[in-house]
PDB file of C-alpha atoms in Angstrom:
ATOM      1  CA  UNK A   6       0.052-202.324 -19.893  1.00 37.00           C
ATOM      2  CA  UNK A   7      -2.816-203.719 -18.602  1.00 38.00           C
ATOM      3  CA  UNK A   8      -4.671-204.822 -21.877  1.00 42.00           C
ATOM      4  CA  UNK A   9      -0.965-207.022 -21.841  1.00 40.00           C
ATOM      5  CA  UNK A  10      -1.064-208.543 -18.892  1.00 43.00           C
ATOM      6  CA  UNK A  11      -4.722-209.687 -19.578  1.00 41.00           C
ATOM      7  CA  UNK A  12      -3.247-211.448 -23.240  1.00 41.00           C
ATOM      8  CA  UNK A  13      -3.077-215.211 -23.118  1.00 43.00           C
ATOM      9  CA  UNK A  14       0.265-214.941 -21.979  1.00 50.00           C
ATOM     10  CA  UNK A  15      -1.400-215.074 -19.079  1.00 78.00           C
ATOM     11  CA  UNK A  16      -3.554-218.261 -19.117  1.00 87.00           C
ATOM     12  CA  UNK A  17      -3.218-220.791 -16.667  1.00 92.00           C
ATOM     13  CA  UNK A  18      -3.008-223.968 -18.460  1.00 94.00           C
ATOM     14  CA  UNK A  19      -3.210-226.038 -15.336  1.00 95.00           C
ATOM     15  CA  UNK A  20      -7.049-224.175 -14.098  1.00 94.00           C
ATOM     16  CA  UNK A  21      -8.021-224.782 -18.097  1.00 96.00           C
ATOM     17  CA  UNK A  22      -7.315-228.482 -17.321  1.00 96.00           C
ATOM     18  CA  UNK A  23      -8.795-228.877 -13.941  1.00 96.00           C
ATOM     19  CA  UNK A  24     -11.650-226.558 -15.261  1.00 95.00           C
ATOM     20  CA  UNK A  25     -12.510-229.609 -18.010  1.00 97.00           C
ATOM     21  CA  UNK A  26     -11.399-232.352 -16.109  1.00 96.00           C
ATOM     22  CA  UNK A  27     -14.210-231.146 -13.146  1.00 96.00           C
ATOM     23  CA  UNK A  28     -16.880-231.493 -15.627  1.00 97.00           C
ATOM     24  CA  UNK A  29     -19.317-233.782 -15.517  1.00 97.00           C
ATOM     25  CA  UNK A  30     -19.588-236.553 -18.173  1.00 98.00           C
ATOM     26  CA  UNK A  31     -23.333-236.974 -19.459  1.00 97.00           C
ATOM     27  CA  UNK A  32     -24.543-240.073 -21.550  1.00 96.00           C
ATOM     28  CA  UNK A  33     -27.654-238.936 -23.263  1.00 96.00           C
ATOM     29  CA  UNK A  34     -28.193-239.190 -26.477  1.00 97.00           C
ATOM     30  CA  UNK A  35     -24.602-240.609 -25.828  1.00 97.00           C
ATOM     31  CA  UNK A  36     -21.100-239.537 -24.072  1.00 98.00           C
ATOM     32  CA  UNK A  37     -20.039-235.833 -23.832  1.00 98.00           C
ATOM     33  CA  UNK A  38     -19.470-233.202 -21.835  1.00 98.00           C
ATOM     34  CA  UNK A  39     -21.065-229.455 -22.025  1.00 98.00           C
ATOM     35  CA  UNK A  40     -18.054-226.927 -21.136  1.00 97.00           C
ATOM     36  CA  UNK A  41     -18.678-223.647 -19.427  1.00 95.00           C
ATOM     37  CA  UNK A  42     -16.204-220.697 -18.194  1.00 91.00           C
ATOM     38  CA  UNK A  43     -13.050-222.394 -19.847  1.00 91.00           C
ATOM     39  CA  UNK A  44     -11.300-218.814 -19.997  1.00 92.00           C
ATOM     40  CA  UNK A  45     -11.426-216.039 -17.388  1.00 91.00           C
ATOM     41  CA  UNK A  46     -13.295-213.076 -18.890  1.00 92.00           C
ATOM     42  CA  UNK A  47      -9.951-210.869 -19.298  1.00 92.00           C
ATOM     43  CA  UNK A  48      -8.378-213.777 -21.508  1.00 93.00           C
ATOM     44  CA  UNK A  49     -11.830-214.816 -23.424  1.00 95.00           C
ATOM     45  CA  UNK A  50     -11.970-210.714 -24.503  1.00 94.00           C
ATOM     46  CA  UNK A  51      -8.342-210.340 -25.581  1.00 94.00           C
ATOM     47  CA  UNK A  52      -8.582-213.521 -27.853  1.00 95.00           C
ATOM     48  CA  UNK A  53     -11.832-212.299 -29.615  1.00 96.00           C
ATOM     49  CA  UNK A  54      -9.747-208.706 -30.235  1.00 95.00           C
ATOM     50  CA  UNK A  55      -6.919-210.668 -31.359  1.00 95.00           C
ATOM     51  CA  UNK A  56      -8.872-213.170 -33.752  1.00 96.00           C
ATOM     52  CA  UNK A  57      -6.548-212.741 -36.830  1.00 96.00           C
ATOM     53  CA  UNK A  58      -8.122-211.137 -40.127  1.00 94.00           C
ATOM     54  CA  UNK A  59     -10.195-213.839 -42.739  1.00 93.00           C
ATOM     55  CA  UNK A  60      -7.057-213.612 -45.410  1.00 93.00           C
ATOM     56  CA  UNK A  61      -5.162-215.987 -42.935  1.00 94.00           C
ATOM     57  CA  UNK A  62      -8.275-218.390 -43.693  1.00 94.00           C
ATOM     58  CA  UNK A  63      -8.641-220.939 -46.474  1.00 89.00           C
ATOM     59  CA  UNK A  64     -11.831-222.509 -46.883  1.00 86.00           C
ATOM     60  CA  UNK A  65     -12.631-226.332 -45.434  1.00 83.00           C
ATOM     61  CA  UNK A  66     -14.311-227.751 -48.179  1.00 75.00           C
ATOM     62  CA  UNK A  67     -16.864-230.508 -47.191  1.00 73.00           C
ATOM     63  CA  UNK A  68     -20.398-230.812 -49.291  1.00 76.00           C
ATOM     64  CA  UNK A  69     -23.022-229.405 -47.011  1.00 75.00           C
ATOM     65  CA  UNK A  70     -20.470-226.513 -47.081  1.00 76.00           C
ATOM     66  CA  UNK A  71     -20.663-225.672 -50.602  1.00 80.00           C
ATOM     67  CA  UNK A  72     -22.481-223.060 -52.041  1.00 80.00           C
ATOM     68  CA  UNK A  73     -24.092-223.110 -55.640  1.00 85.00           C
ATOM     69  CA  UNK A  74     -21.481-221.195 -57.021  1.00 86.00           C
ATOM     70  CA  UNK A  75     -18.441-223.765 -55.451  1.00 79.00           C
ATOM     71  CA  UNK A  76     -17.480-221.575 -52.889  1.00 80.00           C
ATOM     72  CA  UNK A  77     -17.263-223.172 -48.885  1.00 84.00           C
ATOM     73  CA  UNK A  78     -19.243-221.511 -46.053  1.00 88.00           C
ATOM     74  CA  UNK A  79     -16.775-222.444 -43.832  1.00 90.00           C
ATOM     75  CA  UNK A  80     -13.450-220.610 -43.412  1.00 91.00           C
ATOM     76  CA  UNK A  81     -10.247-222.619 -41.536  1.00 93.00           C
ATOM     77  CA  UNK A  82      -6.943-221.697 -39.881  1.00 95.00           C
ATOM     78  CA  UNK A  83      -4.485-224.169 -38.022  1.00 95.00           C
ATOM     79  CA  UNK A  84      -3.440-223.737 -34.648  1.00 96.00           C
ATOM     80  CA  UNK A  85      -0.656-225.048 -34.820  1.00 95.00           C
ATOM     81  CA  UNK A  86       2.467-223.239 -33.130  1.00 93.00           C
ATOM     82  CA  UNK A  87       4.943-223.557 -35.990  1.00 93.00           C
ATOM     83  CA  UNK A  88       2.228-221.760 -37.924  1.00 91.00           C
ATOM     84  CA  UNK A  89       1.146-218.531 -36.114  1.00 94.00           C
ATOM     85  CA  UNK A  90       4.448-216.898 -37.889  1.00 91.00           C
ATOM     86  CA  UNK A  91       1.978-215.684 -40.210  1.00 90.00           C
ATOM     87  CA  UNK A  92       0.377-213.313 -37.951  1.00 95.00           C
ATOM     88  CA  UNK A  93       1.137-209.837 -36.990  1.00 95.00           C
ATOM     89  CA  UNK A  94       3.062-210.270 -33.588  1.00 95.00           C
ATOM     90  CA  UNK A  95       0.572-208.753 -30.989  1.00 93.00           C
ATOM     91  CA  UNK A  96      -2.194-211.466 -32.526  1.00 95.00           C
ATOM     92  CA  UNK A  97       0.830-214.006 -32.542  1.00 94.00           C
ATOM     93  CA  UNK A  98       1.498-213.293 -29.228  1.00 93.00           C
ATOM     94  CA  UNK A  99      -2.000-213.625 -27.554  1.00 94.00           C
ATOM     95  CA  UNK A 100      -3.118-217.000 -29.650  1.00 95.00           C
ATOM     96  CA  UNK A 101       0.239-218.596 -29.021  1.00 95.00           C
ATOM     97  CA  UNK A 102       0.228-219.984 -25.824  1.00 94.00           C
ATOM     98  CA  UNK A 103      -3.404-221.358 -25.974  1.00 96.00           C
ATOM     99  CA  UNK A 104      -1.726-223.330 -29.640  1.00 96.00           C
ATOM    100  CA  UNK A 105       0.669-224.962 -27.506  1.00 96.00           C
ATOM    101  CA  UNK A 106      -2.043-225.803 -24.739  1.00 97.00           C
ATOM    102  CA  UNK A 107      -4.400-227.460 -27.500  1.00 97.00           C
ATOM    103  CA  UNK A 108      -1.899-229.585 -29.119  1.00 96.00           C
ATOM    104  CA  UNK A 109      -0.481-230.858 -25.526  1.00 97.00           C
ATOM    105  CA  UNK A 110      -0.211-234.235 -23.988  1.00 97.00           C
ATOM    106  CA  UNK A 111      -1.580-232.811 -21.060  1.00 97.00           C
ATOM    107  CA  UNK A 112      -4.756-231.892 -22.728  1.00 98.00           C
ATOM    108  CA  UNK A 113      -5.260-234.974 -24.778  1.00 98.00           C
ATOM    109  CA  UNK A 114      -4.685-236.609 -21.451  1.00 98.00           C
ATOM    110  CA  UNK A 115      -7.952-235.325 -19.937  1.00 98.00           C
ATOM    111  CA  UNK A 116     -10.323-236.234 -22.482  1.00 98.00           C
ATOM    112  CA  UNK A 117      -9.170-239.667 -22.817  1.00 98.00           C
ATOM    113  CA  UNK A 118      -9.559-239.913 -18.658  1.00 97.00           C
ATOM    114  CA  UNK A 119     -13.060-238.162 -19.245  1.00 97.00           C
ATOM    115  CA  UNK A 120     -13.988-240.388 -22.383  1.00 98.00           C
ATOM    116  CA  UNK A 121     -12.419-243.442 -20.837  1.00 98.00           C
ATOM    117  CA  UNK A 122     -15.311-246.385 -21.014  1.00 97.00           C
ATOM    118  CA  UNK A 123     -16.252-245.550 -24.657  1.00 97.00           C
ATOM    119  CA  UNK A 124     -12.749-244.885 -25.501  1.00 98.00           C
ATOM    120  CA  UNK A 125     -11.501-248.617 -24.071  1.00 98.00           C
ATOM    121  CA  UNK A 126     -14.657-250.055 -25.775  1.00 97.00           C
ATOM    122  CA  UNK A 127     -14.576-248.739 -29.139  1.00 97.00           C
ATOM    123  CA  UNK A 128     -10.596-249.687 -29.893  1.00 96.00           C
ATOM    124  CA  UNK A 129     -10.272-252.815 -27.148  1.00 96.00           C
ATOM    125  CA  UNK A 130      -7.598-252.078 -25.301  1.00 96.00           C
ATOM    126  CA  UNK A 131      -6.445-249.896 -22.176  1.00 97.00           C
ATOM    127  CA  UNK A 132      -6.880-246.008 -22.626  1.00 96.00           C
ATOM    128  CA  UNK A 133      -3.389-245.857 -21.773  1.00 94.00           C
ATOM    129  CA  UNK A 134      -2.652-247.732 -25.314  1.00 95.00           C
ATOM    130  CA  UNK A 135      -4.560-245.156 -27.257  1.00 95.00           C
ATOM    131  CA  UNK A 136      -2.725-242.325 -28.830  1.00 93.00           C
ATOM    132  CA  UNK A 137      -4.453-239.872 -30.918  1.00 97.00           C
ATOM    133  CA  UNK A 138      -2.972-236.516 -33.253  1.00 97.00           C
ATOM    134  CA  UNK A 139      -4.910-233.265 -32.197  1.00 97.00           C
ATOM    135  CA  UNK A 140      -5.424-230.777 -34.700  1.00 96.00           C
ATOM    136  CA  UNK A 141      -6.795-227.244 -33.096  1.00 97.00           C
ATOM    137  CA  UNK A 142      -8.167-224.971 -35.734  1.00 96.00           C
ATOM    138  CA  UNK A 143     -10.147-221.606 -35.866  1.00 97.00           C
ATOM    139  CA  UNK A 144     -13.102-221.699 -37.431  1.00 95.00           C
ATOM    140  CA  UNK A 145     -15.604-219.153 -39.401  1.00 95.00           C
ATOM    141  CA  UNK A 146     -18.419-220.346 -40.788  1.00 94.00           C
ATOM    142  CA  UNK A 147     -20.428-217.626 -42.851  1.00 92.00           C
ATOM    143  CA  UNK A 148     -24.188-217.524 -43.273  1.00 92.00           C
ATOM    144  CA  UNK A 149     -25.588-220.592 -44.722  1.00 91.00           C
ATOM    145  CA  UNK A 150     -23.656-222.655 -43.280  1.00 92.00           C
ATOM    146  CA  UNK A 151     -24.689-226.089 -42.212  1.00 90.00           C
ATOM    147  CA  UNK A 152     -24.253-229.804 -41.891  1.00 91.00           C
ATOM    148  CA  UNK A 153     -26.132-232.620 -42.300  1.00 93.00           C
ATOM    149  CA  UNK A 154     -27.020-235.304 -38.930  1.00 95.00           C
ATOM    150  CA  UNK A 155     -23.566-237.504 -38.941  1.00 94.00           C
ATOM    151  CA  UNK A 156     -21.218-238.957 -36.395  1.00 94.00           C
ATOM    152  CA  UNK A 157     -17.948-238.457 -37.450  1.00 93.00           C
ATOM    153  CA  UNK A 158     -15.746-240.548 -39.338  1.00 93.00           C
ATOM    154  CA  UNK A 159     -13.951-243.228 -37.561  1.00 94.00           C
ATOM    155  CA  UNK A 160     -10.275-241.622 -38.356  1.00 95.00           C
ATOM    156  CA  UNK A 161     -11.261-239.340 -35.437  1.00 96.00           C
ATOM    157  CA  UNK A 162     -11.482-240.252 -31.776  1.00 97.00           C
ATOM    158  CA  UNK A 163     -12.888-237.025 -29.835  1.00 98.00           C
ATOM    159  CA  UNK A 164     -14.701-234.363 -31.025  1.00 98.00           C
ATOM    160  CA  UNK A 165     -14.087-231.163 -28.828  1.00 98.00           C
ATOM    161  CA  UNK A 166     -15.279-227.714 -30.013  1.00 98.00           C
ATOM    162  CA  UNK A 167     -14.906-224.144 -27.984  1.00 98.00           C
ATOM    163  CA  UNK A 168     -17.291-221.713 -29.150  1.00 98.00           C
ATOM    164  CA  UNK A 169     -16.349-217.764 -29.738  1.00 98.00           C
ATOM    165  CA  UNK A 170     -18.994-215.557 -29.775  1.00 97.00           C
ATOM    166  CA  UNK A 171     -19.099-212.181 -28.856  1.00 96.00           C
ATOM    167  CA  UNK A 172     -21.819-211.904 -26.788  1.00 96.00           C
ATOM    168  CA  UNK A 173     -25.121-214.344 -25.942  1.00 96.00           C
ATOM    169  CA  UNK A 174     -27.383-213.225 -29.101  1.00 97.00           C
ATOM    170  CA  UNK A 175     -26.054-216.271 -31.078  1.00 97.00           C
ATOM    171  CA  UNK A 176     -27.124-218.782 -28.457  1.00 96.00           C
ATOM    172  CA  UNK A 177     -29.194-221.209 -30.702  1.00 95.00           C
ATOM    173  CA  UNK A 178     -27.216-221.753 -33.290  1.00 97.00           C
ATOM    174  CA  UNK A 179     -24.893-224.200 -31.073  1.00 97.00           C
ATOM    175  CA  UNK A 180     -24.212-228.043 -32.305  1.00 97.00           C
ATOM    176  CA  UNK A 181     -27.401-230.318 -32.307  1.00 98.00           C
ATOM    177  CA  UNK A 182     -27.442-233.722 -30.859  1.00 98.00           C
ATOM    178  CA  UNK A 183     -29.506-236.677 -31.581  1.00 98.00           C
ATOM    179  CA  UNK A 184     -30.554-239.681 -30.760  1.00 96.00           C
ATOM    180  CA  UNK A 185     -30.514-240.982 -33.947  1.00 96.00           C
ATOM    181  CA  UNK A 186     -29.946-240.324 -37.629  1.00 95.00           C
ATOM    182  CA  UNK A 187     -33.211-240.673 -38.963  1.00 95.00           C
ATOM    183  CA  UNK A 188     -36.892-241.207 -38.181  1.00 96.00           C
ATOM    184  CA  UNK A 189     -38.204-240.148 -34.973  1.00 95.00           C
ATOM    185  CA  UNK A 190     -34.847-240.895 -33.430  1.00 96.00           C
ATOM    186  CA  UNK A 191     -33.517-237.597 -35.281  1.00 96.00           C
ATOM    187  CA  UNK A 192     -35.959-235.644 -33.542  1.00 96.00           C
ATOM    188  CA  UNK A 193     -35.038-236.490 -30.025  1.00 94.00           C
ATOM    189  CA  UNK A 194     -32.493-233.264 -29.313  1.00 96.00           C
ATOM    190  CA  UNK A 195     -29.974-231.809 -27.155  1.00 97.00           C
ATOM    191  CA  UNK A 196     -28.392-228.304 -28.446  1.00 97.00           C
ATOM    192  CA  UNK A 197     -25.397-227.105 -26.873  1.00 98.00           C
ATOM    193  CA  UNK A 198     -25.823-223.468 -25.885  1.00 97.00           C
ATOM    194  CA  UNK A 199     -23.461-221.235 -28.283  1.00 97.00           C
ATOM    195  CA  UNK A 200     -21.966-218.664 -25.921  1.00 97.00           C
ATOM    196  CA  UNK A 201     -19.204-216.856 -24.818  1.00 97.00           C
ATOM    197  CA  UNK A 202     -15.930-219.431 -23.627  1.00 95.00           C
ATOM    198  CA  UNK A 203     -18.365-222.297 -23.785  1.00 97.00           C
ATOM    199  CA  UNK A 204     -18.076-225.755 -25.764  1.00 97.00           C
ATOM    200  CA  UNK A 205     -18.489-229.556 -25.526  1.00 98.00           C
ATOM    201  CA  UNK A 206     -16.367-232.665 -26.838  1.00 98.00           C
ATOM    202  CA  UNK A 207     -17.757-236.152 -26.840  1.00 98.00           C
ATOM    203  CA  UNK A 208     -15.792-239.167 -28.299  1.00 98.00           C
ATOM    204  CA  UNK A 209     -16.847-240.649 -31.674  1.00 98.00           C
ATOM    205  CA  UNK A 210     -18.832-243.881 -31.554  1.00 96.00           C
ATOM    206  CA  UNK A 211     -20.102-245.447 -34.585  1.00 93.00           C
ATOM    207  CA  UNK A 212     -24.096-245.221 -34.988  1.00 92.00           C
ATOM    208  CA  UNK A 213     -24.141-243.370 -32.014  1.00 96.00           C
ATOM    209  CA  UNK A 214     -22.237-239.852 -31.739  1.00 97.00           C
ATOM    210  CA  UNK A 215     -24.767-238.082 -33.901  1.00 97.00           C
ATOM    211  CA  UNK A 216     -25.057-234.647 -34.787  1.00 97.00           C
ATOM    212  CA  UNK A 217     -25.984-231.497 -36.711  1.00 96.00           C
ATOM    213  CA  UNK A 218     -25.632-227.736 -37.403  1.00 95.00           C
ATOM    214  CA  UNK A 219     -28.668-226.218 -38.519  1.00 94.00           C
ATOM    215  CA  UNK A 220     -28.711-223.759 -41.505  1.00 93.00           C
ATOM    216  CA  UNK A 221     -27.352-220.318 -40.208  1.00 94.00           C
ATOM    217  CA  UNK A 222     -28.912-216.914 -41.279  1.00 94.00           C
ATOM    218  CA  UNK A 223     -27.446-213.659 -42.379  1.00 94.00           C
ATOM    219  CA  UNK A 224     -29.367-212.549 -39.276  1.00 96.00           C
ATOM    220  CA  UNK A 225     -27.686-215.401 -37.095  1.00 95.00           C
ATOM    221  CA  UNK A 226     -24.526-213.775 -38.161  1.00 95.00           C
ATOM    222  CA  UNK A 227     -20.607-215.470 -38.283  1.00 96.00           C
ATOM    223  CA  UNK A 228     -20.244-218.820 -36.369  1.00 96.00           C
ATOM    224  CA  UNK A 229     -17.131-218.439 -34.597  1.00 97.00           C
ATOM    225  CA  UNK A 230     -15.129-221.255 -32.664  1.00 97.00           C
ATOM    226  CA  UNK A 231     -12.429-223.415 -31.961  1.00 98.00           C
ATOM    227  CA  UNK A 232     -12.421-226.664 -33.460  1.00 97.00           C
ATOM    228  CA  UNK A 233      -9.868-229.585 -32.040  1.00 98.00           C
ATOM    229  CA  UNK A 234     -10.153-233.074 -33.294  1.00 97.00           C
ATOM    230  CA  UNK A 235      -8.454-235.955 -31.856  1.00 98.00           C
ATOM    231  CA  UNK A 236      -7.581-238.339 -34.929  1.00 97.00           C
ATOM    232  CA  UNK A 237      -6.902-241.937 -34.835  1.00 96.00           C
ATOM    233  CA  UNK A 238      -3.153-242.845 -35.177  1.00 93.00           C
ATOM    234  CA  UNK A 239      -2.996-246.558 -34.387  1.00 89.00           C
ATOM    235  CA  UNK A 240       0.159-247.595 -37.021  1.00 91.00           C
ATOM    236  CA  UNK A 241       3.093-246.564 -37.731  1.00 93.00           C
ATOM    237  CA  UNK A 242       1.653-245.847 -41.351  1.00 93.00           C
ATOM    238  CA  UNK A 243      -0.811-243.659 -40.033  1.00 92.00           C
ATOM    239  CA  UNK A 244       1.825-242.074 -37.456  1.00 91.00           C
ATOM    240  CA  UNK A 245       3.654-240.823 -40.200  1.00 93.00           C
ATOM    241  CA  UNK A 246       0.967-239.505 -42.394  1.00 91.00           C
ATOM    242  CA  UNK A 247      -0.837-237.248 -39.553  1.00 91.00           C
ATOM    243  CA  UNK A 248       2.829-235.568 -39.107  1.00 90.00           C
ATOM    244  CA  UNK A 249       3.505-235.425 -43.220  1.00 90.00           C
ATOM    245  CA  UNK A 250       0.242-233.733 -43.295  1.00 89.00           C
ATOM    246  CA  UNK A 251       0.919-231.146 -40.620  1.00 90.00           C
ATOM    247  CA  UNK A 252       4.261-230.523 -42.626  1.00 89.00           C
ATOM    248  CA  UNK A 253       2.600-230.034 -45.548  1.00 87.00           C
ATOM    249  CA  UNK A 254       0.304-227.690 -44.467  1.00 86.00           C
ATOM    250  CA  UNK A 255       2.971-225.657 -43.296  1.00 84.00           C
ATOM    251  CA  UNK A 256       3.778-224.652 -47.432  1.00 79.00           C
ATOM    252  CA  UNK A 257       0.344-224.454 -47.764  1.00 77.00           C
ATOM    253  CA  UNK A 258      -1.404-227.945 -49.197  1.00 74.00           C
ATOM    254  CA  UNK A 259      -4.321-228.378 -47.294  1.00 72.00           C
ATOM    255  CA  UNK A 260      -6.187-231.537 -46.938  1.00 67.00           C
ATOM    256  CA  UNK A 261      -9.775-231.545 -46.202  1.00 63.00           C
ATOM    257  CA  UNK A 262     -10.750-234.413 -44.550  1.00 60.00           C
ATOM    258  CA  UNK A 263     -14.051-236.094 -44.059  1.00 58.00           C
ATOM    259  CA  UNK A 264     -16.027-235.544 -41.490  1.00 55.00           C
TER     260      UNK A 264
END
């Protein structure tokens, strides 16, 4: 009974909110925030019990995650409510209600306040104008993985990541950011510490929003986390095709995108 009552059921989506929306926005190398504590202990524990088994995974195929032989390092599952049917019902039950939370208006709502002067100056226009499609994913990525310095593609708008370890002995293998891409620019660093219910989300600038994940070990282990990207859905054209995607990977067609 009480391992139940400490399930995600229990999460209080309006302390996760305040809990990001009370963190403080830092500009160097450029915009983000570093999250801390977003889940009270009882919640973060049940989630990593719950995570569901890797043959719910596909891989995410992108080419610093291929290995020699063709096979991806990195390991995806949506989040999306319509999709946790899949899963055995105690693993539905605990994931479900932080699905919903990641795919809300409410949610979206905060990082656009946080994000607000880059956001308004990258598309022109009030943030209140400025719609984006979240996709929340669980990730794995497996020993050797790793990507290259890069700042995102401009289909995407924010960037927000919640890392899932079990403990702090994976601490530096968190996401690297620079200054720059190359040069001595690349070697001007700030790596966010990957720990337990900790994270950061920044919003993608062109030639700005750069960064890295160094080549993981066997010894560093499985890279656990929760990946939600805000994409860009400024037409009607691309409206439609962020939905027709979600659809699609309902039956089991999916995309990988570039990142």
């Amino acid at each position: 009974m009480t391992e139940h009552k400490a399930s995600p059921t229990a999460l209080d989506p309006a302390a996760f909110l305040a809990g990001i929306d009370g963190t403080a926005l830092q500009t160097a190398p450029f915009d983000h925030v570093q999250l801390s504590e977003l889940f009270p202990q009882s919640v973060y524990q049940q989630l990593l019990a719950a995570l569901p088994d890797t043959r719910y995974f596909h891989e995410l195929r992108h080419r610093d995650a291929i290995r020699p032989d063709g096979s991806s390092t990195r390991l995806r599952l949506y989040l999306y409510p319509e999709q946790l049917w899949r899963l055995p019902a105690p693993v539905r039950e605990r994931w479900l209600p932080l699905a919903r939370l990641l795919s809300s208006r409410e949610l979206q709502d905060v990082f656009k306040r946080k994000f607000r002067r880059a956001l308004e100056t990258r598309f022109g226009r009030p943030i209140d104008r400025i719609n984006f499609f979240p996709i929340p994913i669980i990730v794995r990525d497996l020993p050797g993985y790793r990507i290259g310095i890069h700042s995102d593609v401009m289909t995407k708008g924010i960037t927000v990541q919640f890392y899932l370890p079990g403990d702090d002995s994976q601490n530096g293998i968190g996401t690297i950011f620079h200054e720059g891409m190359t040069g001595e620019a690349a070697t001007r660093t700030k790596q966010m510490p990957f720990l337990p219910a900790c994270g950061y989300a920044f919003p993608v600038q062109a030639q700005e929003s750069w960064h890295s994940a160094a080549t993981t070990t066997e010894a560093d282990g499985e890279r656990r986390s929760i990946m939600l990207t805000y994409y860009v859905q400024d037409t009607a054209a691309t409206w439609f095709m962020r939905r027709f995607n979600r659809l699609r990977s309902f039956f089991g067609w999916h995309p990988n995108p570039r990142v």
